[in-house]
Amino acid sequence: MQTLTVLPDYLRTAAWTRLVRLPHPSTGGPALFLLYKTAAGDGILELQAIKPDEHEKRSWFVGKETVCSDGRLLLFTPIDAVYLLVRVLEAAQSTNKSFLPLGDIFGSAADHLGFTGKEAEDFVLQSSDIAALEHLTCVQGALEKLCDARDLGGELKAYRLSERRLCDYLAARVEMIARSPAFATCGALVSGLSKAGIHTSEDCLGGPTDISDIVKQQAREQIAIQLLSQYLSPEHQTLLRDRYKHEELAQHLERDSITAELLTHMPGLRKPLAHENSNPSEGLPDGPAFHKTSSGAGLAAAKKKAKPLVSSGVARLAKVNTSRVHKLSSFFTKKGTPPSAGATPESESQNPLDEVRDGSQRSASQDSATKDAPGSSANEPTSSVPMTAPSAGAAA
């Protein structure tokens, strides 16, 4: 099956190339890399694949008559040899922490290094693939950056991995990426800044941007760490993150999160802040003290004072006349049958004043009936004691 592949132009004049399968610097799983040598130097390329979703069918039209049914796009991108050598050096020194010559490093790594992950059982790491790294000039230069070295006489040197050198090198890469002008042009980097609360034109309140240079620099450094973490093991990712505290950025993100949550409860704040006010605190509750609280206490207090928002639909429903609408309990009464959809129960249709009036009329009719009853007197007091017939002695 044909696959469309994009290669650098300098590979056309390469004197030597070799495709090897080595553990990925981050996951340890099998990954393909292309080693090459040209007149200008040597290097390592990483094979990456861009493929469509599983449910989508794609093809490539190459030229006028060729159709490539495989929708993947293979890319060979340069990779720093430092990231590949970290796992090699750790495997070589897993049993021997002493200085090792160049040949012994790759020989020991071939004995102890292997693939990890889901695809580890499908591939076997070839010792020849690891040994091929020894002959690259870029690999020898990477060893100088990562290891402490000792001269063995002549041109021979022994190397040992240094955690300090590794952290210093990674920190230098973070600083280089953070100061790169690509942050203004690369869409992925701009999106990363937006997620970190760094906006180019207006902040989340709708006013002018007022973010310190320290916060911006720390946001760039955090994105750079995320990029480098794609080629670092979890242990080295932790070491790199621990080197950067980014306290100012954490405080900024906390305030930004509280402010965004406040705007969901008080959307009216956005309108006054959209104007070009000389006082950035104008329009905010509690005045200037609202912004001076670094912990967000002013935002939390204003949030508590904010009235709950009511949607327009709920407001319209509150104005609907429900006096003639059946209650659910009216359909479960014991007397009679449930009222029809068009009928209205008397108790539901009457006004509360009418019910009071009807009750007084019923009381008056009961009193008149009592007066008209035979043997009854209007002034005769009532008693709950039953009347008994007089005895014979009493009658006499």
mmCIF file of C-alpha atoms in Angstrom:
data_model
loop_
_atom_site.group_PDB
_atom_site.id
_atom_site.type_symbol
_atom_site.label_atom_id
_atom_site.label_comp_id
_atom_site.label_asym_id
_atom_site.label_seq_id
_atom_site.Cartn_x
_atom_site.Cartn_y
_atom_site.Cartn_z
ATOM 1 C CA MET A 1 0.000 0.000 0.000
ATOM 2 C CA GLN A 2 1.330 3.404 -0.940
ATOM 3 C CA THR A 3 1.621 6.096 1.733
ATOM 4 C CA LEU A 4 2.284 9.789 1.208
ATOM 5 C CA THR A 5 5.453 10.866 3.026
ATOM 6 C CA VAL A 6 7.044 14.304 3.394
ATOM 7 C CA LEU A 7 10.851 14.311 3.660
ATOM 8 C CA PRO A 8 13.316 17.183 4.113
ATOM 9 C CA ASP A 9 15.129 18.268 0.968
ATOM 10 C CA TYR A 10 18.591 17.574 2.382
ATOM 11 C CA LEU A 11 17.835 13.839 2.543
ATOM 12 C CA ARG A 12 18.061 13.690 -1.237
ATOM 13 C CA THR A 13 21.833 14.084 -0.973
ATOM 14 C CA ALA A 14 22.250 11.974 2.187
ATOM 15 C CA ALA A 15 25.220 9.631 2.072
ATOM 16 C CA TRP A 16 23.713 7.260 4.624
ATOM 17 C CA THR A 17 20.274 6.676 6.129
ATOM 18 C CA ARG A 18 18.868 4.047 8.444
ATOM 19 C CA LEU A 19 15.387 3.547 9.871
ATOM 20 C CA VAL A 20 15.530 2.319 13.477
ATOM 21 C CA ARG A 21 12.927 1.470 16.106
ATOM 22 C CA LEU A 22 13.772 2.902 19.530
ATOM 23 C CA PRO A 23 11.867 3.558 22.767
ATOM 24 C CA HIS A 24 9.996 6.843 22.676
ATOM 25 C CA PRO A 25 11.520 9.348 25.113
ATOM 26 C CA SER A 26 8.199 9.956 26.891
ATOM 27 C CA THR A 27 6.275 6.670 26.841
ATOM 28 C CA GLY A 28 8.986 4.099 26.218
ATOM 29 C CA GLY A 29 6.883 2.525 23.495
ATOM 30 C CA PRO A 30 8.281 1.549 20.083
ATOM 31 C CA ALA A 31 8.758 4.510 17.744
ATOM 32 C CA LEU A 32 10.447 4.909 14.368
ATOM 33 C CA PHE A 33 13.373 7.266 13.803
ATOM 34 C CA LEU A 34 15.485 7.965 10.732
ATOM 35 C CA LEU A 35 19.240 8.346 11.174
ATOM 36 C CA TYR A 36 21.087 10.166 8.393
ATOM 37 C CA LYS A 37 24.470 11.534 7.376
ATOM 38 C CA THR A 38 24.964 14.325 4.872
ATOM 39 C CA ALA A 39 27.853 16.521 3.809
ATOM 40 C CA ALA A 40 26.600 19.211 6.190
ATOM 41 C CA GLY A 41 26.362 16.849 9.165
ATOM 42 C CA ASP A 42 24.200 14.112 10.646
ATOM 43 C CA GLY A 43 21.052 13.994 12.713
ATOM 44 C CA ILE A 44 17.920 12.134 13.762
ATOM 45 C CA LEU A 45 14.399 12.518 12.371
ATOM 46 C CA GLU A 46 11.242 11.365 14.125
ATOM 47 C CA LEU A 47 8.492 9.730 12.082
ATOM 48 C CA GLN A 48 5.077 11.195 12.839
ATOM 49 C CA ALA A 49 1.743 10.292 11.253
ATOM 50 C CA ILE A 50 -1.253 12.534 10.689
ATOM 51 C CA LYS A 51 -4.270 10.353 10.047
ATOM 52 C CA PRO A 52 -8.004 11.003 9.767
ATOM 53 C CA ASP A 53 -10.596 9.618 12.134
ATOM 54 C CA GLU A 54 -11.405 5.934 11.984
ATOM 55 C CA HIS A 55 -14.873 6.584 10.552
ATOM 56 C CA GLU A 56 -13.626 8.904 7.806
ATOM 57 C CA LYS A 57 -12.235 7.700 4.494
ATOM 58 C CA ARG A 58 -9.599 9.880 2.879
ATOM 59 C CA SER A 59 -7.345 9.570 -0.173
ATOM 60 C CA TRP A 60 -4.515 11.551 -1.726
ATOM 61 C CA PHE A 61 -4.350 12.583 -5.373
ATOM 62 C CA VAL A 62 -0.682 12.604 -6.410
ATOM 63 C CA GLY A 63 -0.017 14.100 -9.812
ATOM 64 C CA LYS A 64 -2.646 13.596 -12.500
ATOM 65 C CA GLU A 65 -3.102 9.834 -12.544
ATOM 66 C CA THR A 66 -2.013 8.500 -9.130
ATOM 67 C CA VAL A 67 -4.433 7.992 -6.245
ATOM 68 C CA CYS A 68 -3.105 7.025 -2.801
ATOM 69 C CA SER A 69 -5.880 5.258 -0.924
ATOM 70 C CA ASP A 70 -4.092 5.576 2.425
ATOM 71 C CA GLY A 71 -5.284 8.872 3.902
ATOM 72 C CA ARG A 72 -2.388 9.162 6.324
ATOM 73 C CA LEU A 73 0.358 11.747 5.964
ATOM 74 C CA LEU A 74 3.803 10.743 7.245
ATOM 75 C CA LEU A 75 6.211 13.458 8.338
ATOM 76 C CA PHE A 76 9.885 13.264 9.304
ATOM 77 C CA THR A 77 10.679 16.031 11.788
ATOM 78 C CA PRO A 78 14.031 16.734 13.510
ATOM 79 C CA ILE A 79 14.441 15.624 17.106
ATOM 80 C CA ASP A 80 17.172 16.484 19.592
ATOM 81 C CA ALA A 81 19.360 13.472 20.349
ATOM 82 C CA VAL A 82 19.355 14.464 24.027
ATOM 83 C CA TYR A 83 15.811 13.173 24.524
ATOM 84 C CA LEU A 84 16.634 9.768 23.032
ATOM 85 C CA LEU A 85 19.838 9.390 25.031
ATOM 86 C CA VAL A 86 18.228 9.914 28.441
ATOM 87 C CA ARG A 87 16.601 6.470 28.435
ATOM 88 C CA VAL A 88 19.725 4.910 26.925
ATOM 89 C CA LEU A 89 21.961 6.332 29.656
ATOM 90 C CA GLU A 90 19.546 5.390 32.430
ATOM 91 C CA ALA A 91 19.404 1.801 31.155
ATOM 92 C CA ALA A 92 23.196 1.630 30.834
ATOM 93 C CA GLN A 93 23.672 2.834 34.409
ATOM 94 C CA SER A 94 20.860 0.787 35.919
ATOM 95 C CA THR A 95 23.385 -1.665 37.383
ATOM 96 C CA ASN A 96 26.630 0.302 37.129
ATOM 97 C CA LYS A 97 26.768 3.933 38.255
ATOM 98 C CA SER A 98 30.410 4.417 37.313
ATOM 99 C CA PHE A 99 31.807 6.200 34.264
ATOM 100 C CA LEU A 100 31.518 4.149 31.069
ATOM 101 C CA PRO A 101 33.204 4.533 27.675
ATOM 102 C CA LEU A 102 31.051 5.277 24.659
ATOM 103 C CA GLY A 103 30.982 1.697 23.390
ATOM 104 C CA ASP A 104 30.123 0.248 26.797
ATOM 105 C CA ILE A 105 27.215 2.656 27.210
ATOM 106 C CA PHE A 106 25.362 1.395 24.139
ATOM 107 C CA GLY A 107 26.343 -2.207 24.791
ATOM 108 C CA SER A 108 24.972 -2.127 28.337
ATOM 109 C CA ALA A 109 21.862 -0.265 27.188
ATOM 110 C CA ALA A 110 21.124 -2.974 24.616
ATOM 111 C CA ASP A 111 21.107 -5.556 27.416
ATOM 112 C CA HIS A 112 18.822 -3.663 29.804
ATOM 113 C CA LEU A 113 16.698 -1.413 27.612
ATOM 114 C CA GLY A 114 13.340 -2.532 26.238
ATOM 115 C CA PHE A 115 9.964 -1.290 25.078
ATOM 116 C CA THR A 116 7.123 -0.497 27.461
ATOM 117 C CA GLY A 117 3.442 0.134 26.959
ATOM 118 C CA LYS A 118 0.677 -1.623 25.039
ATOM 119 C CA GLU A 119 2.779 -2.381 21.940
ATOM 120 C CA ALA A 120 5.791 -3.688 23.865
ATOM 121 C CA GLU A 121 4.885 -7.322 23.167
ATOM 122 C CA ASP A 122 4.593 -6.770 19.416
ATOM 123 C CA PHE A 123 8.156 -5.535 18.881
ATOM 124 C CA VAL A 124 11.601 -6.536 20.071
ATOM 125 C CA LEU A 125 14.281 -3.914 20.533
ATOM 126 C CA GLN A 126 17.217 -4.706 18.269
ATOM 127 C CA SER A 127 20.670 -4.153 19.709
ATOM 128 C CA SER A 128 21.872 -3.054 16.272
ATOM 129 C CA ASP A 129 19.409 -0.146 16.329
ATOM 130 C CA ILE A 130 20.895 1.125 19.583
ATOM 131 C CA ALA A 131 24.464 0.590 18.376
ATOM 132 C CA ALA A 132 23.731 2.701 15.286
ATOM 133 C CA LEU A 133 23.495 5.776 17.517
ATOM 134 C CA GLU A 134 27.134 5.474 18.524
ATOM 135 C CA HIS A 135 28.423 6.585 15.120
ATOM 136 C CA LEU A 136 26.507 9.887 14.976
ATOM 137 C CA THR A 137 28.297 13.121 15.770
ATOM 138 C CA CYS A 138 25.114 14.657 17.182
ATOM 139 C CA VAL A 139 24.917 11.823 19.732
ATOM 140 C CA GLN A 140 28.438 12.475 20.959
ATOM 141 C CA GLY A 141 27.601 16.164 21.319
ATOM 142 C CA ALA A 142 24.479 15.261 23.309
ATOM 143 C CA LEU A 143 26.569 13.162 25.689
ATOM 144 C CA GLU A 144 28.705 16.214 26.455
ATOM 145 C CA LYS A 145 25.563 18.134 27.437
ATOM 146 C CA LEU A 146 24.047 15.411 29.625
ATOM 147 C CA CYS A 147 27.001 13.697 31.277
ATOM 148 C CA ASP A 148 29.979 14.307 33.438
ATOM 149 C CA ALA A 149 33.067 13.248 31.452
ATOM 150 C CA ARG A 150 36.480 11.887 32.303
ATOM 151 C CA ASP A 151 39.472 11.605 29.996
ATOM 152 C CA LEU A 152 40.794 8.068 29.630
ATOM 153 C CA GLY A 153 43.818 9.074 27.610
ATOM 154 C CA GLY A 154 44.074 10.012 23.996
ATOM 155 C CA GLU A 155 40.648 10.633 22.509
ATOM 156 C CA LEU A 156 38.802 8.188 24.778
ATOM 157 C CA LYS A 157 36.331 9.520 27.321
ATOM 158 C CA ALA A 158 34.055 7.974 29.928
ATOM 159 C CA TYR A 159 30.576 9.380 30.600
ATOM 160 C CA ARG A 160 28.042 9.284 33.417
ATOM 161 C CA LEU A 161 24.561 10.807 33.370
ATOM 162 C CA SER A 162 24.208 13.944 35.495
ATOM 163 C CA GLU A 163 20.759 14.982 36.712
ATOM 164 C CA ARG A 164 22.033 18.505 37.262
ATOM 165 C CA ARG A 165 23.249 18.825 33.686
ATOM 166 C CA LEU A 166 19.987 17.407 32.396
ATOM 167 C CA CYS A 167 17.885 19.878 34.390
ATOM 168 C CA ASP A 168 20.091 22.801 33.340
ATOM 169 C CA TYR A 169 19.810 21.827 29.690
ATOM 170 C CA LEU A 170 16.020 21.462 29.888
ATOM 171 C CA ALA A 171 15.748 24.813 31.656
ATOM 172 C CA ALA A 172 17.767 26.437 28.873
ATOM 173 C CA ARG A 173 15.399 24.933 26.315
ATOM 174 C CA VAL A 174 12.419 26.273 28.248
ATOM 175 C CA GLU A 175 13.893 29.779 28.244
ATOM 176 C CA MET A 176 14.645 29.568 24.524
ATOM 177 C CA ILE A 177 11.091 28.504 23.654
ATOM 178 C CA ALA A 178 9.539 31.045 26.027
ATOM 179 C CA ARG A 179 11.400 33.921 24.346
ATOM 180 C CA SER A 180 10.689 32.712 20.832
ATOM 181 C CA PRO A 181 8.775 35.120 18.555
ATOM 182 C CA ALA A 182 6.650 32.152 17.474
ATOM 183 C CA PHE A 183 4.264 32.944 20.345
ATOM 184 C CA ALA A 184 2.878 35.811 18.271
ATOM 185 C CA THR A 185 2.358 33.774 15.087
ATOM 186 C CA CYS A 186 1.808 30.122 16.022
ATOM 187 C CA GLY A 187 -1.877 29.400 16.571
ATOM 188 C CA ALA A 188 -1.245 26.585 19.056
ATOM 189 C CA LEU A 189 0.957 28.819 21.218
ATOM 190 C CA VAL A 190 -1.519 31.715 21.101
ATOM 191 C CA SER A 191 -4.279 29.321 22.133
ATOM 192 C CA GLY A 192 -2.121 28.126 25.007
ATOM 193 C CA LEU A 193 -1.681 31.702 26.208
ATOM 194 C CA SER A 194 -5.442 32.245 26.102
ATOM 195 C CA LYS A 195 -5.998 29.161 28.248
ATOM 196 C CA ALA A 196 -3.491 30.561 30.720
ATOM 197 C CA GLY A 197 -5.519 33.781 30.966
ATOM 198 C CA ILE A 198 -3.188 35.869 28.775
ATOM 199 C CA HIS A 199 -5.206 37.748 26.167
ATOM 200 C CA THR A 200 -3.717 39.864 23.423
ATOM 201 C CA SER A 201 -6.322 42.638 23.220
ATOM 202 C CA GLU A 202 -8.716 42.682 26.156
ATOM 203 C CA ASP A 203 -8.857 40.821 29.399
ATOM 204 C CA CYS A 204 -11.788 38.747 30.606
ATOM 205 C CA LEU A 205 -13.516 41.815 32.088
ATOM 206 C CA GLY A 206 -13.741 43.571 28.735
ATOM 207 C CA GLY A 207 -11.294 46.335 29.669
ATOM 208 C CA PRO A 208 -7.717 47.074 28.640
ATOM 209 C CA THR A 209 -5.131 44.407 29.312
ATOM 210 C CA ASP A 210 -3.181 45.021 32.525
ATOM 211 C CA ILE A 211 -0.969 41.956 32.984
ATOM 212 C CA SER A 212 2.588 42.237 34.222
ATOM 213 C CA ASP A 213 5.506 41.071 32.128
ATOM 214 C CA ILE A 214 6.359 38.529 34.819
ATOM 215 C CA VAL A 215 2.989 36.824 34.449
ATOM 216 C CA LYS A 216 3.317 36.789 30.660
ATOM 217 C CA GLN A 217 6.802 35.299 30.859
ATOM 218 C CA GLN A 218 5.670 32.640 33.320
ATOM 219 C CA ALA A 219 2.757 31.731 31.055
ATOM 220 C CA ARG A 220 5.166 31.267 28.158
ATOM 221 C CA GLU A 221 7.437 29.147 30.317
ATOM 222 C CA GLN A 222 4.533 26.962 31.357
ATOM 223 C CA ILE A 223 3.606 26.327 27.725
ATOM 224 C CA ALA A 224 7.247 25.550 26.918
ATOM 225 C CA ILE A 225 7.310 22.993 29.731
ATOM 226 C CA GLN A 226 4.199 21.365 28.303
ATOM 227 C CA LEU A 227 5.866 21.105 24.897
ATOM 228 C CA LEU A 228 9.048 19.577 26.292
ATOM 229 C CA SER A 229 7.050 17.168 28.451
ATOM 230 C CA GLN A 230 6.037 15.345 25.286
ATOM 231 C CA TYR A 231 9.627 14.054 25.110
ATOM 232 C CA LEU A 232 10.307 13.491 28.808
ATOM 233 C CA SER A 233 9.534 10.637 31.139
ATOM 234 C CA PRO A 234 7.080 11.340 33.991
ATOM 235 C CA GLU A 235 9.964 11.527 36.464
ATOM 236 C CA HIS A 236 11.826 14.168 34.472
ATOM 237 C CA GLN A 237 8.605 16.087 33.870
ATOM 238 C CA THR A 238 8.225 16.403 37.633
ATOM 239 C CA LEU A 239 11.830 17.561 38.021
ATOM 240 C CA LEU A 240 11.341 20.250 35.394
ATOM 241 C CA ARG A 241 8.049 21.523 36.843
ATOM 242 C CA ASP A 242 9.488 21.677 40.343
ATOM 243 C CA ARG A 243 12.169 24.023 39.059
ATOM 244 C CA TYR A 244 9.543 26.613 38.074
ATOM 245 C CA LYS A 245 7.160 27.740 40.823
ATOM 246 C CA HIS A 246 5.211 30.336 38.792
ATOM 247 C CA GLU A 247 3.535 31.837 41.864
ATOM 248 C CA GLU A 248 2.536 35.093 40.128
ATOM 249 C CA LEU A 249 0.893 33.150 37.306
ATOM 250 C CA ALA A 250 -0.999 30.981 39.800
ATOM 251 C CA GLN A 251 -2.348 34.095 41.553
ATOM 252 C CA HIS A 252 -3.348 35.609 38.220
ATOM 253 C CA LEU A 253 -5.187 32.442 37.181
ATOM 254 C CA GLU A 254 -6.985 32.338 40.520
ATOM 255 C CA ARG A 255 -8.172 35.933 40.178
ATOM 256 C CA ASP A 256 -9.120 35.345 36.553
ATOM 257 C CA SER A 257 -11.161 32.284 37.482
ATOM 258 C CA ILE A 258 -13.007 34.111 40.267
ATOM 259 C CA THR A 259 -13.682 37.096 38.007
ATOM 260 C CA ALA A 260 -15.031 34.900 35.217
ATOM 261 C CA GLU A 261 -17.310 33.132 37.688
ATOM 262 C CA LEU A 262 -18.497 36.481 39.009
ATOM 263 C CA LEU A 263 -19.389 37.670 35.515
ATOM 264 C CA THR A 264 -21.685 34.678 35.092
ATOM 265 C CA HIS A 265 -23.696 35.922 38.088
ATOM 266 C CA MET A 266 -23.376 39.645 37.326
ATOM 267 C CA PRO A 267 -23.209 40.093 33.540
ATOM 268 C CA GLY A 268 -23.967 43.787 33.932
ATOM 269 C CA LEU A 269 -20.373 44.359 35.026
ATOM 270 C CA ARG A 270 -19.117 43.837 31.507
ATOM 271 C CA LYS A 271 -20.899 46.910 30.092
ATOM 272 C CA PRO A 272 -19.341 49.631 32.288
ATOM 273 C CA LEU A 273 -15.933 47.990 32.035
ATOM 274 C CA ALA A 274 -16.046 48.018 28.247
ATOM 275 C CA HIS A 275 -15.672 51.803 28.252
ATOM 276 C CA GLU A 276 -12.260 53.398 28.401
ATOM 277 C CA ASN A 277 -12.293 54.451 32.027
ATOM 278 C CA SER A 278 -9.315 56.072 33.651
ATOM 279 C CA ASN A 279 -10.092 54.197 36.844
ATOM 280 C CA PRO A 280 -10.127 50.453 36.174
ATOM 281 C CA SER A 281 -12.107 49.902 39.384
ATOM 282 C CA GLU A 282 -14.989 52.099 38.220
ATOM 283 C CA GLY A 283 -18.144 50.092 37.727
ATOM 284 C CA LEU A 284 -17.031 47.319 40.067
ATOM 285 C CA PRO A 285 -18.691 46.760 43.436
ATOM 286 C CA ASP A 286 -16.882 47.981 46.556
ATOM 287 C CA GLY A 287 -14.788 50.473 44.560
ATOM 288 C CA PRO A 288 -10.995 50.216 44.492
ATOM 289 C CA ALA A 289 -10.931 47.706 47.326
ATOM 290 C CA PHE A 290 -12.545 45.261 44.957
ATOM 291 C CA HIS A 291 -9.280 44.997 42.976
ATOM 292 C CA LYS A 292 -6.832 45.314 45.848
ATOM 293 C CA THR A 293 -7.679 41.938 47.369
ATOM 294 C CA SER A 294 -5.208 39.431 45.982
ATOM 295 C CA SER A 295 -7.124 36.473 47.380
ATOM 296 C CA GLY A 296 -10.340 37.366 45.595
ATOM 297 C CA ALA A 297 -12.260 38.220 48.788
ATOM 298 C CA GLY A 298 -13.842 41.237 47.112
ATOM 299 C CA LEU A 299 -15.038 39.089 44.250
ATOM 300 C CA ALA A 300 -16.471 36.519 46.630
ATOM 301 C CA ALA A 301 -18.284 39.200 48.646
ATOM 302 C CA ALA A 302 -19.753 40.756 45.517
ATOM 303 C CA LYS A 303 -20.824 37.334 44.326
ATOM 304 C CA LYS A 304 -22.750 36.780 47.571
ATOM 305 C CA LYS A 305 -24.487 40.150 47.190
ATOM 306 C CA ALA A 306 -25.460 39.421 43.600
ATOM 307 C CA LYS A 307 -29.106 38.518 43.078
ATOM 308 C CA PRO A 308 -29.815 35.237 41.329
ATOM 309 C CA LEU A 309 -30.486 35.692 37.646
ATOM 310 C CA VAL A 310 -33.944 34.822 36.309
ATOM 311 C CA SER A 311 -34.348 33.920 32.672
ATOM 312 C CA SER A 312 -36.889 35.700 30.491
ATOM 313 C CA GLY A 313 -38.919 32.492 30.131
ATOM 314 C CA VAL A 314 -39.267 32.104 33.894
ATOM 315 C CA ALA A 315 -40.215 35.786 34.191
ATOM 316 C CA ARG A 316 -42.987 35.379 31.604
ATOM 317 C CA LEU A 317 -44.320 32.270 33.338
ATOM 318 C CA ALA A 318 -44.529 34.167 36.618
ATOM 319 C CA LYS A 319 -46.964 36.649 35.019
ATOM 320 C CA VAL A 320 -49.361 33.976 33.686
ATOM 321 C CA ASN A 321 -52.830 33.850 35.346
ATOM 322 C CA THR A 322 -53.138 30.373 36.859
ATOM 323 C CA SER A 323 -56.402 30.898 38.760
ATOM 324 C CA ARG A 324 -58.394 28.760 36.289
ATOM 325 C CA VAL A 325 -55.816 26.039 35.937
ATOM 326 C CA HIS A 326 -56.578 22.685 37.583
ATOM 327 C CA LYS A 327 -54.444 21.591 40.440
ATOM 328 C CA LEU A 328 -53.073 18.085 40.319
ATOM 329 C CA SER A 329 -54.789 17.205 43.621
ATOM 330 C CA SER A 330 -58.237 17.911 42.127
ATOM 331 C CA PHE A 331 -57.969 14.796 39.976
ATOM 332 C CA PHE A 332 -57.568 12.503 42.996
ATOM 333 C CA THR A 333 -60.624 13.488 45.085
ATOM 334 C CA LYS A 334 -62.922 10.738 46.439
ATOM 335 C CA LYS A 335 -66.200 12.520 45.806
ATOM 336 C CA GLY A 336 -67.562 12.541 42.306
ATOM 337 C CA THR A 337 -65.542 12.074 39.186
ATOM 338 C CA PRO A 338 -62.506 14.055 38.135
ATOM 339 C CA PRO A 339 -63.460 17.282 36.423
ATOM 340 C CA SER A 340 -63.219 17.451 32.685
ATOM 341 C CA ALA A 341 -60.631 19.568 30.935
ATOM 342 C CA GLY A 342 -63.165 22.309 30.218
ATOM 343 C CA ALA A 343 -64.859 22.331 33.622
ATOM 344 C CA THR A 344 -63.585 24.413 36.487
ATOM 345 C CA PRO A 345 -64.013 23.304 40.117
ATOM 346 C CA GLU A 346 -66.109 25.657 42.192
ATOM 347 C CA SER A 347 -63.399 25.994 44.787
ATOM 348 C CA GLU A 348 -60.894 26.976 42.084
ATOM 349 C CA SER A 349 -63.138 29.483 40.296
ATOM 350 C CA GLN A 350 -64.404 31.353 43.343
ATOM 351 C CA ASN A 351 -62.737 34.376 44.753
ATOM 352 C CA PRO A 352 -61.484 34.029 48.355
ATOM 353 C CA LEU A 353 -63.817 36.915 49.356
ATOM 354 C CA ASP A 354 -66.761 35.024 47.884
ATOM 355 C CA GLU A 355 -65.849 31.980 49.964
ATOM 356 C CA VAL A 356 -65.909 34.072 53.150
ATOM 357 C CA ARG A 357 -69.238 35.599 52.119
ATOM 358 C CA ASP A 358 -70.742 32.167 51.379
ATOM 359 C CA GLY A 359 -69.517 30.862 54.721
ATOM 360 C CA SER A 360 -71.249 33.680 56.601
ATOM 361 C CA GLN A 361 -74.482 33.061 54.672
ATOM 362 C CA ARG A 362 -74.378 29.365 55.534
ATOM 363 C CA SER A 363 -73.929 30.214 59.227
ATOM 364 C CA ALA A 364 -76.928 32.584 59.120
ATOM 365 C CA SER A 365 -79.181 29.965 57.483
ATOM 366 C CA GLN A 366 -78.224 27.398 60.126
ATOM 367 C CA ASP A 367 -79.166 29.843 62.907
ATOM 368 C CA SER A 368 -82.585 30.518 61.355
ATOM 369 C CA ALA A 369 -83.255 26.814 61.004
ATOM 370 C CA THR A 370 -82.495 26.311 64.676
ATOM 371 C CA LYS A 371 -84.993 29.025 65.650
ATOM 372 C CA ASP A 372 -87.813 27.501 63.581
ATOM 373 C CA ALA A 373 -87.364 24.003 65.046
ATOM 374 C CA PRO A 374 -90.307 22.918 67.417
ATOM 375 C CA GLY A 375 -89.569 23.177 71.171
ATOM 376 C CA SER A 376 -86.560 25.347 70.669
ATOM 377 C CA SER A 377 -85.992 28.809 72.104
ATOM 378 C CA ALA A 378 -83.673 31.449 70.920
ATOM 379 C CA ASN A 379 -82.601 32.356 74.463
ATOM 380 C CA GLU A 380 -82.388 28.801 75.763
ATOM 381 C CA PRO A 381 -78.830 27.884 76.567
ATOM 382 C CA THR A 382 -77.441 24.736 75.108
ATOM 383 C CA SER A 383 -75.938 21.992 77.215
ATOM 384 C CA SER A 384 -73.953 18.959 76.410
ATOM 385 C CA VAL A 385 -75.507 17.000 79.352
ATOM 386 C CA PRO A 386 -78.329 14.691 78.128
ATOM 387 C CA MET A 387 -81.852 15.279 79.586
ATOM 388 C CA THR A 388 -83.413 12.379 81.583
ATOM 389 C CA ALA A 389 -87.074 11.737 82.544
ATOM 390 C CA PRO A 390 -88.017 12.711 86.182
ATOM 391 C CA SER A 391 -88.430 9.838 88.639
ATOM 392 C CA ALA A 392 -91.772 8.940 90.366
ATOM 393 C CA GLY A 393 -90.741 10.429 93.712
ATOM 394 C CA ALA A 394 -89.831 13.669 92.161
ATOM 395 C CA ALA A 395 -93.174 13.841 90.363
ATOM 396 C CA ALA A 396 -95.069 13.425 93.619
#
